Short mmCIF file of C-alpha atoms in Angstrom, two decimals:
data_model
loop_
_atom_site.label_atom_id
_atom_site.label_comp_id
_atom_site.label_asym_id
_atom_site.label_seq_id
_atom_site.Cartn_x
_atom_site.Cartn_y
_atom_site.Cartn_z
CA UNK A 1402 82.29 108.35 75.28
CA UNK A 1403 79.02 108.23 73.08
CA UNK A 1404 75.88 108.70 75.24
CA UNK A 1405 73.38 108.41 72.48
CA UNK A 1406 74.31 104.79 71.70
CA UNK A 1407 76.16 103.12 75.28
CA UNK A 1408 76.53 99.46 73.88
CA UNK A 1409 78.49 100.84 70.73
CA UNK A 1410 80.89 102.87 73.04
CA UNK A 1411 81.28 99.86 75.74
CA UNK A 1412 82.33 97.40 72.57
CA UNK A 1413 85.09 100.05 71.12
CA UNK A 1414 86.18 100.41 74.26
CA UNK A 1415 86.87 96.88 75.47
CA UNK A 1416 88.12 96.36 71.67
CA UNK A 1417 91.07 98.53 72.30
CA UNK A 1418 91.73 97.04 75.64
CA UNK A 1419 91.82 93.81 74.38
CA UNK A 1420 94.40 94.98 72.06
CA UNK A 1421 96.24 96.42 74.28
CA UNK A 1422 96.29 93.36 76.46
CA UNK A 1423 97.50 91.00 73.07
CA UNK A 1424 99.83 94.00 72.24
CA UNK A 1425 101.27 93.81 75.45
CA UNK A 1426 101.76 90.44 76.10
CA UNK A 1427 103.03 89.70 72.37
CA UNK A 1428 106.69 91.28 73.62
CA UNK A 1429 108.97 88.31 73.99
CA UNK A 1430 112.49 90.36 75.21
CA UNK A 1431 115.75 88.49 75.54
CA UNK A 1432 118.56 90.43 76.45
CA UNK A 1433 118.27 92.60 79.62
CA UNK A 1434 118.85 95.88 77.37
CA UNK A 1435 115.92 94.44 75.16
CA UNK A 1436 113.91 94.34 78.32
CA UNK A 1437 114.49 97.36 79.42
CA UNK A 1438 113.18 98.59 75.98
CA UNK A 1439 110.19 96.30 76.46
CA UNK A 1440 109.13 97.95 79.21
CA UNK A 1441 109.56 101.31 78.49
CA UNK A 1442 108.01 100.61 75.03
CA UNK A 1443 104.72 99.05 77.43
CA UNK A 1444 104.00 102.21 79.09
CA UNK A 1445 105.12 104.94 76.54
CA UNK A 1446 103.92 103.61 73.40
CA UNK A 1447 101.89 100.44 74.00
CA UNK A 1448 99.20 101.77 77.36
CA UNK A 1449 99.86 105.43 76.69
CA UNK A 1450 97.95 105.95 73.62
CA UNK A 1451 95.11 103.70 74.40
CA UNK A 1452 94.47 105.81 77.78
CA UNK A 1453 94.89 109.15 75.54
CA UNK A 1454 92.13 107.68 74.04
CA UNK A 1455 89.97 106.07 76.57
CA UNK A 1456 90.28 108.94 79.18
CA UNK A 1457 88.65 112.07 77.12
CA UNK A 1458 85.61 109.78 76.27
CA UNK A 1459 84.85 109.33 80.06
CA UNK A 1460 84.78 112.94 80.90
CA UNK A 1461 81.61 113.94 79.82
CA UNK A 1462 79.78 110.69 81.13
CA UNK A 1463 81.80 111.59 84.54
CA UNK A 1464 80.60 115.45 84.01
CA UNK A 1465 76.67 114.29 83.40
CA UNK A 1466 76.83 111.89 86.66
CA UNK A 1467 78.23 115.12 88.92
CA UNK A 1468 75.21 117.29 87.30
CA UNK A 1469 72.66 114.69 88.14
CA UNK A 1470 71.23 116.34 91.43
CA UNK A 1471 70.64 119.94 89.22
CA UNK A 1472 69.79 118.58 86.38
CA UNK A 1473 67.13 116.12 87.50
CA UNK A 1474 66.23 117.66 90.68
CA UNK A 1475 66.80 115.25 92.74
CA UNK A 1476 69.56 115.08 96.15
CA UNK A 1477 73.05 114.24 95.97
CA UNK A 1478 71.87 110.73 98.67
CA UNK A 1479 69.00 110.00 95.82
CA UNK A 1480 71.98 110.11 93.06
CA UNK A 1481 74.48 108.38 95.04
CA UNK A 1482 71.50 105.76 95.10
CA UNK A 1483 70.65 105.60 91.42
CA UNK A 1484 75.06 105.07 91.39
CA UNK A 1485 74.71 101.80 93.23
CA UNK A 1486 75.15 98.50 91.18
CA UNK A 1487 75.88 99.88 87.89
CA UNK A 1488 77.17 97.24 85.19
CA UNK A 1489 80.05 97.08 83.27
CA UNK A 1490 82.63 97.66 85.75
CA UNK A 1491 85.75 95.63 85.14
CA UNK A 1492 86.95 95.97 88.81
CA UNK A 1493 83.50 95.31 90.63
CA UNK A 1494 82.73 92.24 87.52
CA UNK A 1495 86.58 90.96 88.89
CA UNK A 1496 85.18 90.87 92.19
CA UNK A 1497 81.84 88.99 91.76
CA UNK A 1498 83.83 86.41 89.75
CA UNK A 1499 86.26 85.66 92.35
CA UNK A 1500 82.87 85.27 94.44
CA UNK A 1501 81.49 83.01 92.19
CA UNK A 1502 84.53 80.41 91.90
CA UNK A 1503 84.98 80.51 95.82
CA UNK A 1504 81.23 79.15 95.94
CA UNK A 1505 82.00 76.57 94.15
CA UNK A 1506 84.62 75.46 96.88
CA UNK A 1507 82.10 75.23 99.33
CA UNK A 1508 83.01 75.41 103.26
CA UNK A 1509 86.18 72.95 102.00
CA UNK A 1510 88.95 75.57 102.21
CA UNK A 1511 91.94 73.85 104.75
CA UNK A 1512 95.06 74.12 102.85
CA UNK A 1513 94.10 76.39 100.02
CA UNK A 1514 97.32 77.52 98.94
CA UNK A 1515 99.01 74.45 98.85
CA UNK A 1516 95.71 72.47 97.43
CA UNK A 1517 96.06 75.18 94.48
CA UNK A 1518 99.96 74.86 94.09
CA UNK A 1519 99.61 70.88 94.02
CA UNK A 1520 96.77 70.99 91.48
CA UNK A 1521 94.40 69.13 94.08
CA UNK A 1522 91.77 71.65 93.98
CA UNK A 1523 88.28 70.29 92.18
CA UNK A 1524 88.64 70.63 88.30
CA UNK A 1525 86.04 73.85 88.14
CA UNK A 1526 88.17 75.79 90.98
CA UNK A 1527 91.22 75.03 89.91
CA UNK A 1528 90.29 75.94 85.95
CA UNK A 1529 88.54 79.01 87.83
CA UNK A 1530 91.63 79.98 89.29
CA UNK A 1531 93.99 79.79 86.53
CA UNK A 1532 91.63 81.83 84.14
CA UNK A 1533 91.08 84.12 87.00
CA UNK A 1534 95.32 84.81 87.25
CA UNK A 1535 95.24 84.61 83.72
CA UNK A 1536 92.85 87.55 83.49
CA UNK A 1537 93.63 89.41 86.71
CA UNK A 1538 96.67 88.72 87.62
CA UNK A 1539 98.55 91.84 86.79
CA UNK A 1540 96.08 93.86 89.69
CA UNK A 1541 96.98 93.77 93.34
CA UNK A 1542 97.18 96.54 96.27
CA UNK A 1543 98.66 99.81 95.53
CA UNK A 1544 98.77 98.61 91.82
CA UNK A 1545 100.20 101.59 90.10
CA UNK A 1546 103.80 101.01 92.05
CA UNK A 1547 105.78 98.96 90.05
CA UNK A 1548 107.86 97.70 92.62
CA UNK A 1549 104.67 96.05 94.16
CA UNK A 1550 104.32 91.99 93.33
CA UNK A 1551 101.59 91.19 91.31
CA UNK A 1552 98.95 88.54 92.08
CA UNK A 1553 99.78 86.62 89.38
CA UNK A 1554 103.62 86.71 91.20
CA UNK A 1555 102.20 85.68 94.88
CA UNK A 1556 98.86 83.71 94.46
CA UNK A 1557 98.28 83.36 97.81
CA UNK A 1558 96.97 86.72 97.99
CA UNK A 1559 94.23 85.52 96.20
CA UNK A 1560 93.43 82.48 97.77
CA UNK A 1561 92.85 84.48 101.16
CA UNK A 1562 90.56 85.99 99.76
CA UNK A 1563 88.77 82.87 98.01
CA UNK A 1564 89.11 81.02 101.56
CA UNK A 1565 87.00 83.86 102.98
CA UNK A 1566 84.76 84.55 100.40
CA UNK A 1567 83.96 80.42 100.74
CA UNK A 1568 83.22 80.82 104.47
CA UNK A 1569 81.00 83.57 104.06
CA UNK A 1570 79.33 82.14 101.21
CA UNK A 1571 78.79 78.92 103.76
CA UNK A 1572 77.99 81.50 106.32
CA UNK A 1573 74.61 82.50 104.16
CA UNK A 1574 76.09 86.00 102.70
CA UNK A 1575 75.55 86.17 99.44
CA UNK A 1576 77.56 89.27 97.43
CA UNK A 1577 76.05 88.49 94.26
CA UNK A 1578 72.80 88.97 95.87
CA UNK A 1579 73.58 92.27 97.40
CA UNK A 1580 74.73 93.53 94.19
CA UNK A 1581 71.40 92.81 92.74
CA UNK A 1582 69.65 94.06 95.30
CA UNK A 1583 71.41 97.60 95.15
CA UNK A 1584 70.56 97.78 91.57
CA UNK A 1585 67.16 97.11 91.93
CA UNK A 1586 67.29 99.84 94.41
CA UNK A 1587 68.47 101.78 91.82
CA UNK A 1588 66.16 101.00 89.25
CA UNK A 1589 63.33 102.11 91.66
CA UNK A 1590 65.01 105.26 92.77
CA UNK A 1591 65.16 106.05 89.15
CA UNK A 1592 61.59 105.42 88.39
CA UNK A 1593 60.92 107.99 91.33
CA UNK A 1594 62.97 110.81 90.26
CA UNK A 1595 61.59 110.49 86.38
CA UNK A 1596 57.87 110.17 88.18
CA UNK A 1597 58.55 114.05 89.89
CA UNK A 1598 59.12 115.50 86.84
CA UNK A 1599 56.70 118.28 85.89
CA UNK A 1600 56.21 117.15 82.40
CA UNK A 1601 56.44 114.26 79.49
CA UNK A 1602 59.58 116.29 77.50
CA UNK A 1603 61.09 116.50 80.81
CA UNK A 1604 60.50 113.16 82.10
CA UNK A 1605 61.65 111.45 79.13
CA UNK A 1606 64.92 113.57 79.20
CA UNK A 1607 65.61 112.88 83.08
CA UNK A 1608 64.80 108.99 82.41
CA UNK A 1609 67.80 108.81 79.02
CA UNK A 1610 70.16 110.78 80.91
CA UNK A 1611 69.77 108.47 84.39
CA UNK A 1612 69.94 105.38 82.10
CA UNK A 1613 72.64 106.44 79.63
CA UNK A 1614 74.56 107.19 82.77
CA UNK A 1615 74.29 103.84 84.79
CA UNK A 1616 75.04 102.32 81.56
CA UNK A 1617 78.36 104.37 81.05
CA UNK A 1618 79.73 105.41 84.42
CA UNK A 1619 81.15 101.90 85.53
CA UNK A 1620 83.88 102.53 82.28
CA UNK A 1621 85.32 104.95 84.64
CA UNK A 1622 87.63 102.04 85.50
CA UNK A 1623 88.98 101.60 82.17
CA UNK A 1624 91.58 104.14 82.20
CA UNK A 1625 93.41 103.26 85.30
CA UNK A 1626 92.81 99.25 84.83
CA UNK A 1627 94.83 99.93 80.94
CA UNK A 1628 97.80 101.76 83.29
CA UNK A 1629 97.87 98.85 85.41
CA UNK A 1630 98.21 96.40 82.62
CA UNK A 1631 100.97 98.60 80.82
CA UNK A 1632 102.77 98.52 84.71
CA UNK A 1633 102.11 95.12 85.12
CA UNK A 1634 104.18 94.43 82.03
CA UNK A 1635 106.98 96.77 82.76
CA UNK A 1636 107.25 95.33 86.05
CA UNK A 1637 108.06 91.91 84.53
CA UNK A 1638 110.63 93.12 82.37
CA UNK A 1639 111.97 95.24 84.65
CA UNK A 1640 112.05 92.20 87.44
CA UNK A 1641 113.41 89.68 84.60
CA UNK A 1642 116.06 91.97 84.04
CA UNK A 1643 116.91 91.88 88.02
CA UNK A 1644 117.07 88.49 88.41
CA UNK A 1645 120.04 88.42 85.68
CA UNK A 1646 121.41 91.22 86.88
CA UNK A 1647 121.98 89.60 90.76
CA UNK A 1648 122.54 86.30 89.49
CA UNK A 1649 125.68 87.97 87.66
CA UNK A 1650 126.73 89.58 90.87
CA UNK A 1651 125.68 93.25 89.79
CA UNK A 1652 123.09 94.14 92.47
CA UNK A 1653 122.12 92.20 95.49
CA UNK A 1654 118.80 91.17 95.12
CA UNK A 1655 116.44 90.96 92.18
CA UNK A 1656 114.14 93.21 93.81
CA UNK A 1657 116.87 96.23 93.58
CA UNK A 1658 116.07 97.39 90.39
CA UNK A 1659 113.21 99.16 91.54
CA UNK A 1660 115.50 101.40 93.53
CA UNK A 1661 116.78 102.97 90.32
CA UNK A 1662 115.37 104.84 87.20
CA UNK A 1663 115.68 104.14 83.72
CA UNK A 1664 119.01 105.39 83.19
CA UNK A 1665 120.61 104.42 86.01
CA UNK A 1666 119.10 100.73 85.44
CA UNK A 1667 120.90 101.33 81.91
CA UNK A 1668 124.21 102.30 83.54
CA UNK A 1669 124.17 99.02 86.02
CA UNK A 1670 123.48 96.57 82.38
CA UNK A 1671 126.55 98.63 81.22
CA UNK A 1672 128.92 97.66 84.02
CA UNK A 1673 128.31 100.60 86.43
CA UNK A 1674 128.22 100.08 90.53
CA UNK A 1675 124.69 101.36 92.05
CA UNK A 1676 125.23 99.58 95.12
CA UNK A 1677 125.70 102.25 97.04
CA UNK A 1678 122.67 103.87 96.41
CA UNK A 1679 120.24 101.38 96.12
CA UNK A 1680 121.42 100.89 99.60
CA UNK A 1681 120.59 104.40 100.54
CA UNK A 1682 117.28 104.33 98.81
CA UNK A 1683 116.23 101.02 100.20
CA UNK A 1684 116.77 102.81 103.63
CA UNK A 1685 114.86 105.59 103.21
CA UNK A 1686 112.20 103.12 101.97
CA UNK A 1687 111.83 100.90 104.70
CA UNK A 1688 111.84 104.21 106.70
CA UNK A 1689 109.21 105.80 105.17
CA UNK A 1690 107.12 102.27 105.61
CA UNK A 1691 106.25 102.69 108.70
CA UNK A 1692 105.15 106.02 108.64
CA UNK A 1693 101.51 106.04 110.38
CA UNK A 1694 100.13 108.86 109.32
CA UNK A 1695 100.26 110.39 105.40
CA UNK A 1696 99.32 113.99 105.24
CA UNK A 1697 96.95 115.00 102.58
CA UNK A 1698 98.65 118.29 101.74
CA UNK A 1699 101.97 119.85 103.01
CA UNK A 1700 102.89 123.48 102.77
CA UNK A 1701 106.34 124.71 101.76
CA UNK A 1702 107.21 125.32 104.95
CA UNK A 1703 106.74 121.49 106.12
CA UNK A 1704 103.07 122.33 107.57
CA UNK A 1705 99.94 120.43 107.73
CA UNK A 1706 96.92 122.57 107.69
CA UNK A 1707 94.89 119.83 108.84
CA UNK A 1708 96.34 120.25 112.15
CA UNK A 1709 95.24 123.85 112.24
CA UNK A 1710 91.81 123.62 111.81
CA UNK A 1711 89.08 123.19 114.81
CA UNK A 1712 88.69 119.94 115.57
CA UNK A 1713 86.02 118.09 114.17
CA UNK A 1714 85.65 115.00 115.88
CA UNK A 1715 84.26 114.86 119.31
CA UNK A 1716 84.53 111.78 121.75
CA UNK A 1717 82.18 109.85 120.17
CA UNK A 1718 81.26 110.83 116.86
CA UNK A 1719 84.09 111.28 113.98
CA UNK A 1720 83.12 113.75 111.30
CA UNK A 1721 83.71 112.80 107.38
CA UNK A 1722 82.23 113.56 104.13
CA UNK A 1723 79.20 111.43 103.00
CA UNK A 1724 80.00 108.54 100.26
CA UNK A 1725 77.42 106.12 100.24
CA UNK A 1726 74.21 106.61 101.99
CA UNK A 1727 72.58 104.17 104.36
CA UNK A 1728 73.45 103.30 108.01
CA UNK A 1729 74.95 100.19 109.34
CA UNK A 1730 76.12 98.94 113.12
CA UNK A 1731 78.46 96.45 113.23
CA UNK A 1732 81.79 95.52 114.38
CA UNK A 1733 85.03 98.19 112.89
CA UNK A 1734 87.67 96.12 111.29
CA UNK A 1735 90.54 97.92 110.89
CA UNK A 1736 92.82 97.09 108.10
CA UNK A 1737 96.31 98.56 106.72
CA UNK A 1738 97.10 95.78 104.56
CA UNK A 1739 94.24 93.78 102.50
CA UNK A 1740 96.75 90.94 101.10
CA UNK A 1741 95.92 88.51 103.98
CA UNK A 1742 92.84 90.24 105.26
CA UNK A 1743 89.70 88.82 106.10
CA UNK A 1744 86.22 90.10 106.93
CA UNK A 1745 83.51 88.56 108.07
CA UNK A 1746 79.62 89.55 107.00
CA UNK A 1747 78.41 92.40 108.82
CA UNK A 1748 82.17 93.66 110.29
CA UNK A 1749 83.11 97.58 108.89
CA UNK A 1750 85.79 97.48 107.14
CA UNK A 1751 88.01 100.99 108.05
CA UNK A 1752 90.97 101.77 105.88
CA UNK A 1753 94.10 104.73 105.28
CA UNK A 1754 92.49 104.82 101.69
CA UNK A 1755 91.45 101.62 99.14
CA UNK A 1756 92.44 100.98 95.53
CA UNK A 1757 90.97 98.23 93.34
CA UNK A 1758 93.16 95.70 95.22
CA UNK A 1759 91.18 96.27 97.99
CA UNK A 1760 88.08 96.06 96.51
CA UNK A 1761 87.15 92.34 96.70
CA UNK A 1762 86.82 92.76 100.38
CA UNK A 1763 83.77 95.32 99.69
CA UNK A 1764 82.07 91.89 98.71
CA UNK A 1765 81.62 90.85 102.72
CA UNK A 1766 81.94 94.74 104.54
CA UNK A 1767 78.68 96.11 105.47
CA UNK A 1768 80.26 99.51 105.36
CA UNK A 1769 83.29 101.51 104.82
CA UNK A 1770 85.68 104.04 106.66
CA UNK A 1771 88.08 105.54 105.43
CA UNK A 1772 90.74 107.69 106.49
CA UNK A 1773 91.81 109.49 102.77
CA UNK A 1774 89.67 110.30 99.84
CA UNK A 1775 86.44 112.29 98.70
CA UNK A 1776 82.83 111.07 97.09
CA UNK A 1777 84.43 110.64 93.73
CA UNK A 1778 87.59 108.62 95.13
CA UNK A 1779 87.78 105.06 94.13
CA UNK A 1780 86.54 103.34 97.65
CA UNK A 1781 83.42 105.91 97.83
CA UNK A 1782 82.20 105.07 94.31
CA UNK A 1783 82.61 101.35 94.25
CA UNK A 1784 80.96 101.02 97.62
CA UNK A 1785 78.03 103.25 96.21
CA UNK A 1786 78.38 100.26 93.49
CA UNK A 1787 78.10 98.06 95.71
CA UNK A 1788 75.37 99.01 98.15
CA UNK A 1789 77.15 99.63 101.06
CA UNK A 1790 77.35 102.87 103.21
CA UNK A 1791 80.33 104.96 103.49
CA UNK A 1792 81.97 107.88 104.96
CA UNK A 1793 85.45 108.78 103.77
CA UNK A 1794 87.48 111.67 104.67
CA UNK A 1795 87.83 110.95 108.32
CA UNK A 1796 90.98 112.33 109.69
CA UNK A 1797 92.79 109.55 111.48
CA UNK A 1798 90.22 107.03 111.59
CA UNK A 1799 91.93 103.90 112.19
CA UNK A 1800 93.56 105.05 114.87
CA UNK A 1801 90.75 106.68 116.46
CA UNK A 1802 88.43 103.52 115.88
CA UNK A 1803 89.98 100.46 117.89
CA UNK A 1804 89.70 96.99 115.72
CA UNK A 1805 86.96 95.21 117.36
CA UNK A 1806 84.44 98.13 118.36
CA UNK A 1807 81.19 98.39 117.74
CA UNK A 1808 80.41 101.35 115.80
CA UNK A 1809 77.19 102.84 113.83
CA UNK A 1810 77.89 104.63 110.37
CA UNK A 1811 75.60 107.02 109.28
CA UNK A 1812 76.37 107.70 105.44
CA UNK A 1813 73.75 110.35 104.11
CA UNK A 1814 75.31 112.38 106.95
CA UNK A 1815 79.11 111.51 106.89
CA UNK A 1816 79.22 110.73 110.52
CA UNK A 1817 80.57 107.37 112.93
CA UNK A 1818 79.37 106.91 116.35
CA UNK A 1819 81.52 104.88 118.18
#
């Protein structure tokens, strides 16, 4: 990505994702073998080169913003500061607008769903809506797994999260304004650090490289929201191609496909039975659902170091690693699964891990726990983005934090005192 001129590398850019989006969307498949072309054709030759090309042009940026403390002198909890409400963010700028359409609604919000499926919503919000799916409806939790419905597929999603971003909103929280406010914050931290600097050269260099990378380090998104839009597309290929394929007799449930790889999807268009083992692999999926606890790392031997270190957390104080500094008290929300969520202003919203499909509820946390993940995962930088504080990193936190307590979180430190 070119530093020296940021509005010339955003527009190239969001050029080629735009064409990737009308590529994408200009496959019309027939036949289920077409489809199954389609969609391997969407992620191998349609998304893959545009994130071959995307990806290498955020490294540097992403280098410069780790340098930051030792090349400017300033702390990591200054930086992490200067991080907060940076632009051009397509996942955070999908957030605020999904803000923005549920004020519209106003405190009106009883039968959402079914207001938005009968086309009784007012004209604005409905329109909203519609652009909104249009536009975002290929994103939803745990995005990159293709056998995960889309928004676009299950609106309602969506509208939970527009009912409580209206309430709020009615409530006097105002996300938009928070936003603002942590860039301003930003701005002034900025000022400060160029202000230390022992001399002119020196302060001019510290104040291009802290502005060239707020301008560029939001694009970080870019690479992973292009996957999601090649997945998205596979997915409804791959789906269209399941509901023939049980409608015929040849697998169960449209939904089966997703239990079998390329060729073996190839074999079942051909005639072959997969029964059989879609049955054993749907097993071992709903068995592996309700797993509680993920380990981070595994040795060969089946062995999770974590559970052979010292223990770091004492009764009341669980140890992390510091994400987003500031401290916040407020009540711990814990939530597994963000699809039907909600969180009111103020509440701490602890997590296993987030992805962007989790990210609209950063809009109405005051801070962030969460179980998996490091400063540069994707929860700790968009709640830097967003102004909140965070710790992340915090071996079984939402099991150790009970929904409903009050806790304090101290991010410059990494620590939560229940």
């Amino acid at each position: 990505m070119c530093c020296a001129i940021p509005p010339r590398a955003r527009e190239e850019a969001f050029r080629r994702v735009d064409e990737l989006r009308a590529d994408l969307a200009a496959a019309r498949p027939v036949t289920a073998r077409e489809r199954l072309d389609a969609a391997r054709h969407a992620l191998r030759r349609t998304t893959a080169p545009v994130m071959a090309w995307v990806a290498p042009r955020m490294m540097p940026i992403l280098l410069l913003s780790r340098l930051l403390p030792k090349l400017t002198g300033a702390s990591e909890a200054e930086i992490q500061v200067v991080l907060s409400g940076v632009p051009h963010n397509v996942t955070t700028e999908m957030d605020l607008e999904l803000w923005a359409i549920a004020q519209r609604l106003g405190p009106d919000v009883d039968d959402l769903a079914a207001r938005y499926r009968d086309r009784d919503l007012p004209s604005e919000v409905q329109r909203g809506l519609d652009e909104f799916l249009a536009r975002h409806g290929h994103r939803t939790a745990a995005e990159i797994d293709a056998g995960v419905a889309r928004w676009s597929e299950h609106p309602e999603k969506v509208l939970a999260l527009v009912e409580n971003y209206a309430r709020t909103g009615s409530a006097g929280h105002d996300a938009v304004q928070r936003f603002r406010a942590a860039a301003d914050e930003a701005e002034v931290m900025a000022a400060e650090i160029v202000a230390r600097q022992q001399n002119r050269p020196r302060a001019r260099f510290t104040a291009w490289l802290l502005n060239r990378v707020r301008n560029l380090i939001g694009m970080r998104e870019l690479p992973k929201y292009c996957a999601v839009l090649g997945i998205a597309h596979a997915r409804k290929h791959i789906r269209g191609i399941g509901v023939e394929l049980a409608e015929s007799g040849w697998i169960s449930d449209p939904d089966d496909v997703f239990f079998l790889n390329y060729e073996e999807l190839s074999d079942v268009i051909d005639g072959a039975d997969h029964h059989d083992l879609i049955a054993t692999r749907r097993e071992t999926h709903v068995r592996e659902l309700r797993r509680k606890h993920l380990p981070r790392l595994l040795l060969s031997d089946g062995t999770e170091p974590e559970t052979l270190l010292p223990q770091q957390n004492s009764e009341n104080t669980l140890r992390g690693t510091s994400a987003s500094p500031g401290t916040v008290t407020g009540t711990a929300r814990v939530i597994h699964d963000p699809a039907h969520a909600r969180l009111q202003p103020g509440e701490i919203l602890v997590a296993p891990s987030t992805d962007p499909g989790w990210t609209p509820l950063f809009l109405t946390a005051s801070g962030l726990v969460m179980e998996m993940g490091g400063p540069n995962s994707h929860g700790a930088t968009v709640a830097r983005e967003n102004g909140i504080p965070a710790v992340v990193g915090v071996p079984h936190a939402t099991t150790a934090i009970p929904d409903g307590r009050t806790i304090t979180l101290h991010g410059s430190t990494g620590t939560v005192d229940l």
